[in-house]
Coordinates of C-alpha atoms in Angstrom, one line a residue:
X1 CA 10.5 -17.7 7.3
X2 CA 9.0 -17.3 10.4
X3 CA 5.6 -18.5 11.0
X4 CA 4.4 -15.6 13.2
X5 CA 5.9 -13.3 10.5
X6 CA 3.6 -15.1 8.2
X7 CA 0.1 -15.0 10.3
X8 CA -0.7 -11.8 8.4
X9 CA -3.2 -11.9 6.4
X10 CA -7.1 -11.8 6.1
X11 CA -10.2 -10.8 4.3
X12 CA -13.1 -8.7 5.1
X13 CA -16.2 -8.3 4.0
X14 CA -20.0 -6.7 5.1
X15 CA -22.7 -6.3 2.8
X16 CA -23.4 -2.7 1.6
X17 CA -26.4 -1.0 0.6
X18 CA -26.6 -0.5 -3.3
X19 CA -28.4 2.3 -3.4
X20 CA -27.1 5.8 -4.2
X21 CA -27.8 7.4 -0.4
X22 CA -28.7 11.3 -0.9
X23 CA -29.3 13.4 2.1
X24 CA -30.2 17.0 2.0
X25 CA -27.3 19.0 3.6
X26 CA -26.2 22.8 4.3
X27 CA -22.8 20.9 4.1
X28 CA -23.2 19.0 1.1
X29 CA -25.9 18.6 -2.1
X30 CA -25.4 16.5 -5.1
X31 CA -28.4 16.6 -7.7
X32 CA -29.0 13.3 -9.8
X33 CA -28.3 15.1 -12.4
X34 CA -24.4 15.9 -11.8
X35 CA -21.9 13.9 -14.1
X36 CA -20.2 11.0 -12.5
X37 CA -16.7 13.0 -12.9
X38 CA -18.3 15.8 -11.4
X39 CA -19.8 13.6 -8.3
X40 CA -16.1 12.8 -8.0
X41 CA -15.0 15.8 -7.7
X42 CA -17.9 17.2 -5.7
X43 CA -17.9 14.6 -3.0
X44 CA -13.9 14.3 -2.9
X45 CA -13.6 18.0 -2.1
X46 CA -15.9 17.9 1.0
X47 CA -14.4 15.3 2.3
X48 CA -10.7 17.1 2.0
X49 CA -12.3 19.9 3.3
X50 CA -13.8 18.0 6.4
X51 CA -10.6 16.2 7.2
X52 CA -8.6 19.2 7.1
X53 CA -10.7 21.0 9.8
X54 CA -11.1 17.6 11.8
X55 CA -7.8 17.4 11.8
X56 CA -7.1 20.4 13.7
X57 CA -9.5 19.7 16.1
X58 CA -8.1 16.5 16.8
X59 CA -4.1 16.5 16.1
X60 CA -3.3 17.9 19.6
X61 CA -5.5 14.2 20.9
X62 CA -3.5 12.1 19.1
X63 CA -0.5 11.1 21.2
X64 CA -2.6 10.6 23.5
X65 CA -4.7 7.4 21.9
X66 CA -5.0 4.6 24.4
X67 CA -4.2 1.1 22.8
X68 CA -7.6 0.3 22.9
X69 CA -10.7 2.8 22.1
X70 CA -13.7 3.0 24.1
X71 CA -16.0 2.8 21.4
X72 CA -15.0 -1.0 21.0
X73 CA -15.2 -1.8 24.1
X74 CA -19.0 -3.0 23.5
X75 CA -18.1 -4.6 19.9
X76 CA -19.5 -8.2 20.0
X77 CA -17.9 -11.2 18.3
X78 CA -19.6 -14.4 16.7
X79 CA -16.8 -17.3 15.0
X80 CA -19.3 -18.6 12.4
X81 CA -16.0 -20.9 10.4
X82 CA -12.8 -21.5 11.5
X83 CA -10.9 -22.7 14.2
X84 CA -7.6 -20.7 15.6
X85 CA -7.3 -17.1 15.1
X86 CA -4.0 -15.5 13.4
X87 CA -4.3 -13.2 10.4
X88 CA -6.3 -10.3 8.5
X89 CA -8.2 -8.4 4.8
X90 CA -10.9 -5.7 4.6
X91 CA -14.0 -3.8 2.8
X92 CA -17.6 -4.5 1.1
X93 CA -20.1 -5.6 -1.7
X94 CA -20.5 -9.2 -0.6
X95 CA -21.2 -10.1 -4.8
X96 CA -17.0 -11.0 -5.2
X97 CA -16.3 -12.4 -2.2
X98 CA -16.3 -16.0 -3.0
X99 CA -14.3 -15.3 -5.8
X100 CA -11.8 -12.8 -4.1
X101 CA -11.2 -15.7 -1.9
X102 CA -11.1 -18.3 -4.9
X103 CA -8.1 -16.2 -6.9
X104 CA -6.2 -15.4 -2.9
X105 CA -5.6 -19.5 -2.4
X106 CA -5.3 -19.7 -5.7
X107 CA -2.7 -17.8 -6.0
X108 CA -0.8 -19.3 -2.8
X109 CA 1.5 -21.8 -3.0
X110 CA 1.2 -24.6 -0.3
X111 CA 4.1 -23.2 1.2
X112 CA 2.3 -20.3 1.3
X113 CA -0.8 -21.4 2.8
X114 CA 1.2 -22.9 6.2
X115 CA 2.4 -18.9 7.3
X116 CA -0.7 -16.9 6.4
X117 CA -4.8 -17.2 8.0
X118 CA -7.5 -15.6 5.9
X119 CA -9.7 -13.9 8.3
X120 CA -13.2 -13.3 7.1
X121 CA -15.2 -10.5 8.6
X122 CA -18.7 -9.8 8.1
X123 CA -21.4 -6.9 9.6
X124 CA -24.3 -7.5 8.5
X125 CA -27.2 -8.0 10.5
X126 CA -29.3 -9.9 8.1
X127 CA -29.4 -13.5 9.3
X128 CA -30.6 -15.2 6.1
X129 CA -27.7 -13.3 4.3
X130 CA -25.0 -14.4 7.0
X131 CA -26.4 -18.0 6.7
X132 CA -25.8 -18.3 3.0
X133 CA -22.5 -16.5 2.8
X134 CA -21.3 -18.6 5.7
X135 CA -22.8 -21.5 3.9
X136 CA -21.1 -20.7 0.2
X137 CA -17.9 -20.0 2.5
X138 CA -17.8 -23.1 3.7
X139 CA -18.6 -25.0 0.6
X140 CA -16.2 -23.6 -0.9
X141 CA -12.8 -23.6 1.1
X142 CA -14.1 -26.2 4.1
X143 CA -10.6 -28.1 4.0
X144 CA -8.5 -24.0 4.4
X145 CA -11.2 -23.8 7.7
X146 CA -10.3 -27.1 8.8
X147 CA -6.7 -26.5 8.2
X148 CA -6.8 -23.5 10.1
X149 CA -6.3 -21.2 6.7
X150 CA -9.6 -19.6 6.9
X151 CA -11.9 -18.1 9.4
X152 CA -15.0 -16.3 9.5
X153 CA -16.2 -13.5 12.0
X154 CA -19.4 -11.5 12.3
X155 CA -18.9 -8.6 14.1
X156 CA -21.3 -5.8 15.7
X157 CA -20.3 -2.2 16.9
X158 CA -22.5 -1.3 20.6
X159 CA -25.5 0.4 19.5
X160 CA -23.8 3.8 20.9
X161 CA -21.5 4.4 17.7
X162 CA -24.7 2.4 15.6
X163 CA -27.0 4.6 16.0
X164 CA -25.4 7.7 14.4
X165 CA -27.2 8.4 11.0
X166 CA -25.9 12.0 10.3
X167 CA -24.5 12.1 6.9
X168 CA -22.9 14.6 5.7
X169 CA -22.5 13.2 1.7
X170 CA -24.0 11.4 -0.9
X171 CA -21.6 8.4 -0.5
X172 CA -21.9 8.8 3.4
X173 CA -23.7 6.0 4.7
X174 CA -21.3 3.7 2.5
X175 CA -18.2 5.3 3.9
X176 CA -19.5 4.7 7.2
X177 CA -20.4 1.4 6.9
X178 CA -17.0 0.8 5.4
X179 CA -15.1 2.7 8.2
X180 CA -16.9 0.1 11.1
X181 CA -15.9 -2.3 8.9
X182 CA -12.8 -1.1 9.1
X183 CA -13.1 -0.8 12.9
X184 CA -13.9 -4.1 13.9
X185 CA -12.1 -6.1 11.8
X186 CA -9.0 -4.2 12.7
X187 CA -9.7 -4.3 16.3
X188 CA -10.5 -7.8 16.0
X189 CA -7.0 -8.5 14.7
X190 CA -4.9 -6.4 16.9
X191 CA -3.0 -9.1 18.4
X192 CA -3.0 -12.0 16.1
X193 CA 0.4 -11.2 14.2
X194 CA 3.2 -9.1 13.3
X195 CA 1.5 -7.6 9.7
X196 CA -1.4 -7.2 8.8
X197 CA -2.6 -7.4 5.0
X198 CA -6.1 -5.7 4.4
X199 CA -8.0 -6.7 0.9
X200 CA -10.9 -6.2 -0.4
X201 CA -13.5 -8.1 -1.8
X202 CA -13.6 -7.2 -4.8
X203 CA -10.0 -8.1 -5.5
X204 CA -7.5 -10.9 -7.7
X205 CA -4.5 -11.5 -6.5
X206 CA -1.2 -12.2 -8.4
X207 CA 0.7 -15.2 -8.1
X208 CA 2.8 -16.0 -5.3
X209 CA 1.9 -12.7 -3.6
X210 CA 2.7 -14.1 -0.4
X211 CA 6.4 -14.1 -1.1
X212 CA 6.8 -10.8 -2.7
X213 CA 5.2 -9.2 0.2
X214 CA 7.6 -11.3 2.7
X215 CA 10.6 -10.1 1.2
X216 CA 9.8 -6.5 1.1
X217 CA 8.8 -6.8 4.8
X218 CA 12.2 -8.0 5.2
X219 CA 14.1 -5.4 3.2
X220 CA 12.0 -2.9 5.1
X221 CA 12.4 -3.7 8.7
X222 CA 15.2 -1.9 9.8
X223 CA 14.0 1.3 8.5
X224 CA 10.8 3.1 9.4
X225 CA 7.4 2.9 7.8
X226 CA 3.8 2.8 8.7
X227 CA 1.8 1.7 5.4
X228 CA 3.5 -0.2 2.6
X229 CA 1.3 -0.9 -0.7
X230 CA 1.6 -2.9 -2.9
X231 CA -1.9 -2.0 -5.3
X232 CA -3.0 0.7 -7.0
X233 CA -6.2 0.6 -5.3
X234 CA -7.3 3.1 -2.8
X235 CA -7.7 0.8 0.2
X236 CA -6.6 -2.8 -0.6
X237 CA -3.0 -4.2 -1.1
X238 CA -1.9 -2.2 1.9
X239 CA 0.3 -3.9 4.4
X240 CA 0.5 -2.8 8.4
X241 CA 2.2 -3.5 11.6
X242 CA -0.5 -5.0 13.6
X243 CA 1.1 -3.1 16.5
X244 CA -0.4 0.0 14.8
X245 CA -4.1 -1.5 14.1
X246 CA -5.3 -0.3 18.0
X247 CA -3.8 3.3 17.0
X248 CA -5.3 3.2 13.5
X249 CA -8.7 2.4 14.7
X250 CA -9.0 5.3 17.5
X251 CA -7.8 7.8 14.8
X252 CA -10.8 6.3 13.0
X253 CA -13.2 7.2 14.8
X254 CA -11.9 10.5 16.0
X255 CA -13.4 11.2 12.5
X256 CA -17.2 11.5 11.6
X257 CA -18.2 8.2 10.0
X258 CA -18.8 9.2 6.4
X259 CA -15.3 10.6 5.9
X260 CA -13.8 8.6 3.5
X261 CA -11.4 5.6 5.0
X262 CA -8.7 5.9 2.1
X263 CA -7.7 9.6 2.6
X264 CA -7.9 9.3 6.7
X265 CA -4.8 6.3 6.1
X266 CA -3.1 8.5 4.1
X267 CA -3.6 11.2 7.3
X268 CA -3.1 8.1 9.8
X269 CA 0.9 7.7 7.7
X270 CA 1.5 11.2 8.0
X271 CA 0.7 11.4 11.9
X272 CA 3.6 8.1 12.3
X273 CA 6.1 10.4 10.4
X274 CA 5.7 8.5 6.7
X275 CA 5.7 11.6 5.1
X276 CA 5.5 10.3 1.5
X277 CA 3.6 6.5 0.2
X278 CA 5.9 3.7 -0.4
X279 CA 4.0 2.6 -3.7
X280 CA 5.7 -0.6 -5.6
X281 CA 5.5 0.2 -9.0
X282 CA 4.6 -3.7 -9.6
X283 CA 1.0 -4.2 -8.4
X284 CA -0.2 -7.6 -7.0
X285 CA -3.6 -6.9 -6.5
X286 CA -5.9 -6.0 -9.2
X287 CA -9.9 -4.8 -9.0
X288 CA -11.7 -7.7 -10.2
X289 CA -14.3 -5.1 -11.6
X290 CA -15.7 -2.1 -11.0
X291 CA -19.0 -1.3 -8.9
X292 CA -22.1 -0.1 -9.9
X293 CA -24.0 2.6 -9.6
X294 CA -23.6 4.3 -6.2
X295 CA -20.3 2.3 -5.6
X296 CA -18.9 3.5 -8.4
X297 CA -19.6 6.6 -7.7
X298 CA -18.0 6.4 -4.1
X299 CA -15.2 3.9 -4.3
X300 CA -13.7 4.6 -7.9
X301 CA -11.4 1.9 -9.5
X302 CA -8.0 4.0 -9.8
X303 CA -6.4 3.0 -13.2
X304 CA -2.7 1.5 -13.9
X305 CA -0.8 4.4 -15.4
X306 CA 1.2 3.2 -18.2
X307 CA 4.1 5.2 -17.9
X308 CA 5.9 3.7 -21.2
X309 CA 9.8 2.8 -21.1
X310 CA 12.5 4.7 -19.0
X311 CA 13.7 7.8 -20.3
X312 CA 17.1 7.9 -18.6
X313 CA 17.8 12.0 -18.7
X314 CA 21.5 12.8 -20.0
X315 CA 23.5 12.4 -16.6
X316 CA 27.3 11.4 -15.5
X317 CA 27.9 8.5 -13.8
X318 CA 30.8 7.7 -10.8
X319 CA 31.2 4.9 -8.5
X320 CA 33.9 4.3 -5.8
X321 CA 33.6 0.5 -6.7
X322 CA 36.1 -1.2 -8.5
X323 CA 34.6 -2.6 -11.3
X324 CA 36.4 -5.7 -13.8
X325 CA 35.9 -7.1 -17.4
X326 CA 36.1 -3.8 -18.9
X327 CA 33.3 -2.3 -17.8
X328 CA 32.4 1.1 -17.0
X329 CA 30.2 2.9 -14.4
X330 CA 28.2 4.8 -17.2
X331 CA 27.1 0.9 -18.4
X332 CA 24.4 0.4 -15.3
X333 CA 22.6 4.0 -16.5
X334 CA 22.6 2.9 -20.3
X335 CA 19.5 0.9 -21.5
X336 CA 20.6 -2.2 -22.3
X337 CA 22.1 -5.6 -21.0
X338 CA 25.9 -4.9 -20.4
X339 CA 25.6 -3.3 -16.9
X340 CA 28.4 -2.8 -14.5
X341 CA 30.7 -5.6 -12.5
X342 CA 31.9 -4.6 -9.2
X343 CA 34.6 -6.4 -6.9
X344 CA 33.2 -7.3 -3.3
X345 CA 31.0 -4.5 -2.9
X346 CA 31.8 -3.1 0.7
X347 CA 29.4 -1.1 3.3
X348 CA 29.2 2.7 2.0
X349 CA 30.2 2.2 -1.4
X350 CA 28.1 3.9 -4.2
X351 CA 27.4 4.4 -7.8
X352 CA 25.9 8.0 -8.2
X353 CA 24.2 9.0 -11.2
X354 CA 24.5 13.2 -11.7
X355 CA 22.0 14.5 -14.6
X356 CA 22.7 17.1 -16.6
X357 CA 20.0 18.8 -15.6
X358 CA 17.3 18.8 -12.9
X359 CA 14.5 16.0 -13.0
X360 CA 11.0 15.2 -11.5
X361 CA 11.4 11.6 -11.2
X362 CA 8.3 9.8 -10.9
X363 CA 9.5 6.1 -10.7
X364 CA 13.0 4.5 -10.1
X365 CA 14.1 1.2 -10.9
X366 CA 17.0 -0.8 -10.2
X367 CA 17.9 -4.5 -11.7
X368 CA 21.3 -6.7 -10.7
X369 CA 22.4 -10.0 -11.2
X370 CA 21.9 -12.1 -13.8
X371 CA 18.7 -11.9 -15.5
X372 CA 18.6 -15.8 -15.8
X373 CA 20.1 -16.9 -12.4
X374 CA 19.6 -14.9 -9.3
X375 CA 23.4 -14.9 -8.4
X376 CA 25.8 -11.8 -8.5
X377 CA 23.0 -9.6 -6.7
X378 CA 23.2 -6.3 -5.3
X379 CA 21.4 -7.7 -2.1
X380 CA 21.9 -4.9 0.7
X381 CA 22.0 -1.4 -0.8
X382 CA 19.8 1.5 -0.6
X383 CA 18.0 4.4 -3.6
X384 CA 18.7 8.0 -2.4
X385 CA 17.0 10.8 -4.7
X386 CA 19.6 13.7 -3.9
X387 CA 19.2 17.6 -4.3
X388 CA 21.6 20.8 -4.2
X389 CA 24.2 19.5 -6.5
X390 CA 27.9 20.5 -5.8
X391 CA 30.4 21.3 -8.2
X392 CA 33.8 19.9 -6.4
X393 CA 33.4 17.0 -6.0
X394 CA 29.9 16.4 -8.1
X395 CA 27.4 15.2 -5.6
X396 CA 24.2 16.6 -3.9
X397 CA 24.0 17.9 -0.4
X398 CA 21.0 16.7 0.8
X399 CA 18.9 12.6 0.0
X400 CA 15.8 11.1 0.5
X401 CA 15.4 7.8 0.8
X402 CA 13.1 5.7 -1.7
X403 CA 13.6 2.5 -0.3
X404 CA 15.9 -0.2 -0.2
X405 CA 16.9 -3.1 -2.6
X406 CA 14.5 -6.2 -2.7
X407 CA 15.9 -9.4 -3.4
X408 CA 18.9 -7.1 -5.7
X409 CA 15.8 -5.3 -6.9
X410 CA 13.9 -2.2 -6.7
X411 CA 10.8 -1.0 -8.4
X412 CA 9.1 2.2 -6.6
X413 CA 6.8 5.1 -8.0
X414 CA 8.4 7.9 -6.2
X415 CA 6.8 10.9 -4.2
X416 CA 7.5 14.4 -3.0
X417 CA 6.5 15.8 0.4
X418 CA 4.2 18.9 0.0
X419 CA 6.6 21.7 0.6
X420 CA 9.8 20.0 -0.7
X421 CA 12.1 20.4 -3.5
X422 CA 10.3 18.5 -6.9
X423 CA 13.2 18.2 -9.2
X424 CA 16.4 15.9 -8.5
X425 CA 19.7 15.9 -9.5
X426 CA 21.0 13.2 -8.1
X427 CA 20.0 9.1 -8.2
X428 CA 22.6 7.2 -5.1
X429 CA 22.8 3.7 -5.1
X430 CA 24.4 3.3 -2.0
X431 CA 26.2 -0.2 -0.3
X432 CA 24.4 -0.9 3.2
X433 CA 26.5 -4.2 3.9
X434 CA 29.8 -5.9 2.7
X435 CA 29.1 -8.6 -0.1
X436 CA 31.7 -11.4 -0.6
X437 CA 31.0 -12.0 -3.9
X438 CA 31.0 -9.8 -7.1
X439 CA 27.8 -8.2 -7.9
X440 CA 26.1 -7.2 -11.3
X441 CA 24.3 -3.8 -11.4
X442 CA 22.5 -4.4 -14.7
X443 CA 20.4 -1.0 -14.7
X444 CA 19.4 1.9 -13.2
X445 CA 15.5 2.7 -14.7
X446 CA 14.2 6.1 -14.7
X447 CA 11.1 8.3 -15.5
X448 CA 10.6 11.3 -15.4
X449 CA 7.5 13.7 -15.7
X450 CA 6.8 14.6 -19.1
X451 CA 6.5 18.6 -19.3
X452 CA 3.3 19.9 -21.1
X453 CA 3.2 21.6 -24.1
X454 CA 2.2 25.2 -24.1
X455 CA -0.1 25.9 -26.7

């Protein structure tokens, strides 16, 4: 691994006001009263609403971003821990930080620790505060900021962009402090690295996280993407190219302040040509608990669907592979532990799953090799969701892509562009290099969305 591949990651923070912030507003009006679901609701639907006619204003600006905006031109920089600079995280609530930052190294093998910097960024303007959380910092993890493992930044937007106080929400004055957050942290980081991780902190980390977001970033990079995420959380667990952060923070703040900062990346991924998220179904970050009051309200804790077992649909399977021991293509489709043995897989071969039928598929799985040894892998092939099926020979005339293989695995919740076709008929696992061994293709997993019941 390479170490500037690893000087990726770091961690944000700023303290945020508690309070629930209401503003009268032609725009927007929220009475105390109104049920948290309903708040939801309410204060999502303005903010779609304002994106969508921002958006037009701005969409014809956008190739036209400089690398670096104005607006940070002024944004002044204080190291209050650390020593060299290389790496990233994200948002607010500084209540979890200490232990967002206990569970990260935790959960990072010393191996780990040598290819990744934690970079700490806090905006508040409270001295005493900064004092103490430096202090509890540095208590804390002193031998990762000695070690070069940890630093900590307090950063401050000019007072042009600080002074704006027009909300147009309830939860505006914490989206805005989130989004210059966001800002400076980002444009602080621009040139540090190759990715860039951004966590909250409020968040607990899996173990050995480091590595499964390596090797995705490997399978990855030769194909396009802007945002890869590996959380169910609306902001972190996303992964970047830092050669994107500089873009990503003038699209920012092309924006009023208190739009919220999740749906503007989802705008930012559409704008770089990701038309769809790349969600792994396998989340490594986790909320360590939900916010209170206001908080709660504004940044809501999405929940893990539990989407139960596959539910393979009838389908036919065929494979241009030659396969050995008496096995049979329909045996990587069936739900169970034969699977299918292939000979030397070569570049452009396939196994092609046709259902019966036509599907919404909402995730995808794919497991080879041998379930106790990680040998006979399918290291270097690709998921296609196909459409249009054909009669002679079976097959679909037009793919998407999922993703590829990672590490002879795949595990992705899949997504449908707005106006495209929503059912499938087609599942392509399909060769993208020559293998010199035999490979196992142990099963192909499948969901599918579960039509409602008319009453």
């Amino acid at each position: 691994m390479r170490g500037c591949l690893w000087r990726f990651m770091g961690v944000m923070a700023s303290l945020v006001t508690l309070g629930f912030f209401i503003q009268e507003n032609k725009a927007a009006h929220v009475e105390y009263n109104t049920t948290p679901n309903e708040k939801k609701k309410i204060i999502q639907q303005i903010a779609q609403e304002q994106i969508s006619s921002e958006m037009k204003n701005h969409l014809k600006y956008f190739t036209k971003i400089q690398k670096n905006s104005p607006v940070l031109q002024d944004a002044n920089y204080t190291l209050l821990a650390g020593t060299s600079l290389q790496g990233k995280l994200q948002r607010t609530h500084g209540s979890y930080l200490l232990d967002t930052l206990q569970s990260l190294f935790q959960a990072s093998s010393e191996r780990d620790l040598e290819y990744m910097l934690v970079l700490v960024l806090l905006s508040d303007t409270d001295p005493k505060w900064l004092s103490q959380t430096v202090a509890n910092i540095s208590g804390l993890f002193l031998p990762h900021i000695e070690s070069g493992r940890l630093a900590v930044v307090h950063g401050l937007l000019g007072d042009s962009l600080a002074k704006s106080r027009n909300y147009t929400s309830p939860c505006g004055e914490l989206y805005s402090r989130q989004k210059t957050s966001f800002a400076l942290l980002m444009n602080f980081a621009s040139n540090l690295s190759d990715y860039f991780l951004l966590l909250g902190d409020n968040v607990r980390c899996a173990p050995r996280f480091v590595p499964d977001i390596y090797w995705a970033v490997s399978a990855w990079k030769e194909l396009p993407w802007v945002i890869l995420d590996f959380s169910n959380m609306k902001i972190s667990g996303k992964v970047f190219h830092t050669r994107d952060l500089s873009r990503l923070v003038s699209f920012l703040l092309l924006f009023p302040k208190d739009i919220p900062t999740h749906l503007l990346l989802s705008e930012f991924s559409l704008l770089l040509s990701q038309n769809v998220p790349i969600h792994f179904s396998s989340s490594i970050f986790y909320p360590m608990d939900s916010y209170s009051g206001a908080e709660d309200t504004c940044f809501p804790v999405a929940q893990d669907k539990d989407l139960g077992e596959p539910d393979n649909p009838v389908a036919t399977v065929f494979t241009d592979m030659l396969s050995f021991w008496d096995t049979l293509p329909q045996y990587a489709y069936i739900l169970n532990d034969d699977g299918l043995w292939v000979v030397d897989p070569i570049k452009g071969n396939y196994l092609l799953v046709v259902l019966d039928k036509p599907q919404k598929v909402i995730r995808v799985a794919v497991l080879t090799g041998s379930s106790q040894k990680r040998v006979n892998l399918l290291s270097q092939a690709q998921i296609l969701l196909g459409y249009n099926l054909m009669d002679y020979p079976k097959r679909c005339a037009h793919y998407t892509l999922v993703g590829p293989l990672v590490r002879g695995q795949l595990d992705q919740m899949v997504y449908y562009e707005e106006d495209s076709v929503k059912e499938i008929s087609c599942i392509k696992l399909l060769v993208t290099a020559s293998h010199d061994s035999p490979v196992r293709i142990l099963q192909i997993r499948v969901w599918t969305e579960v039509e409602e019941e008319e009453n």
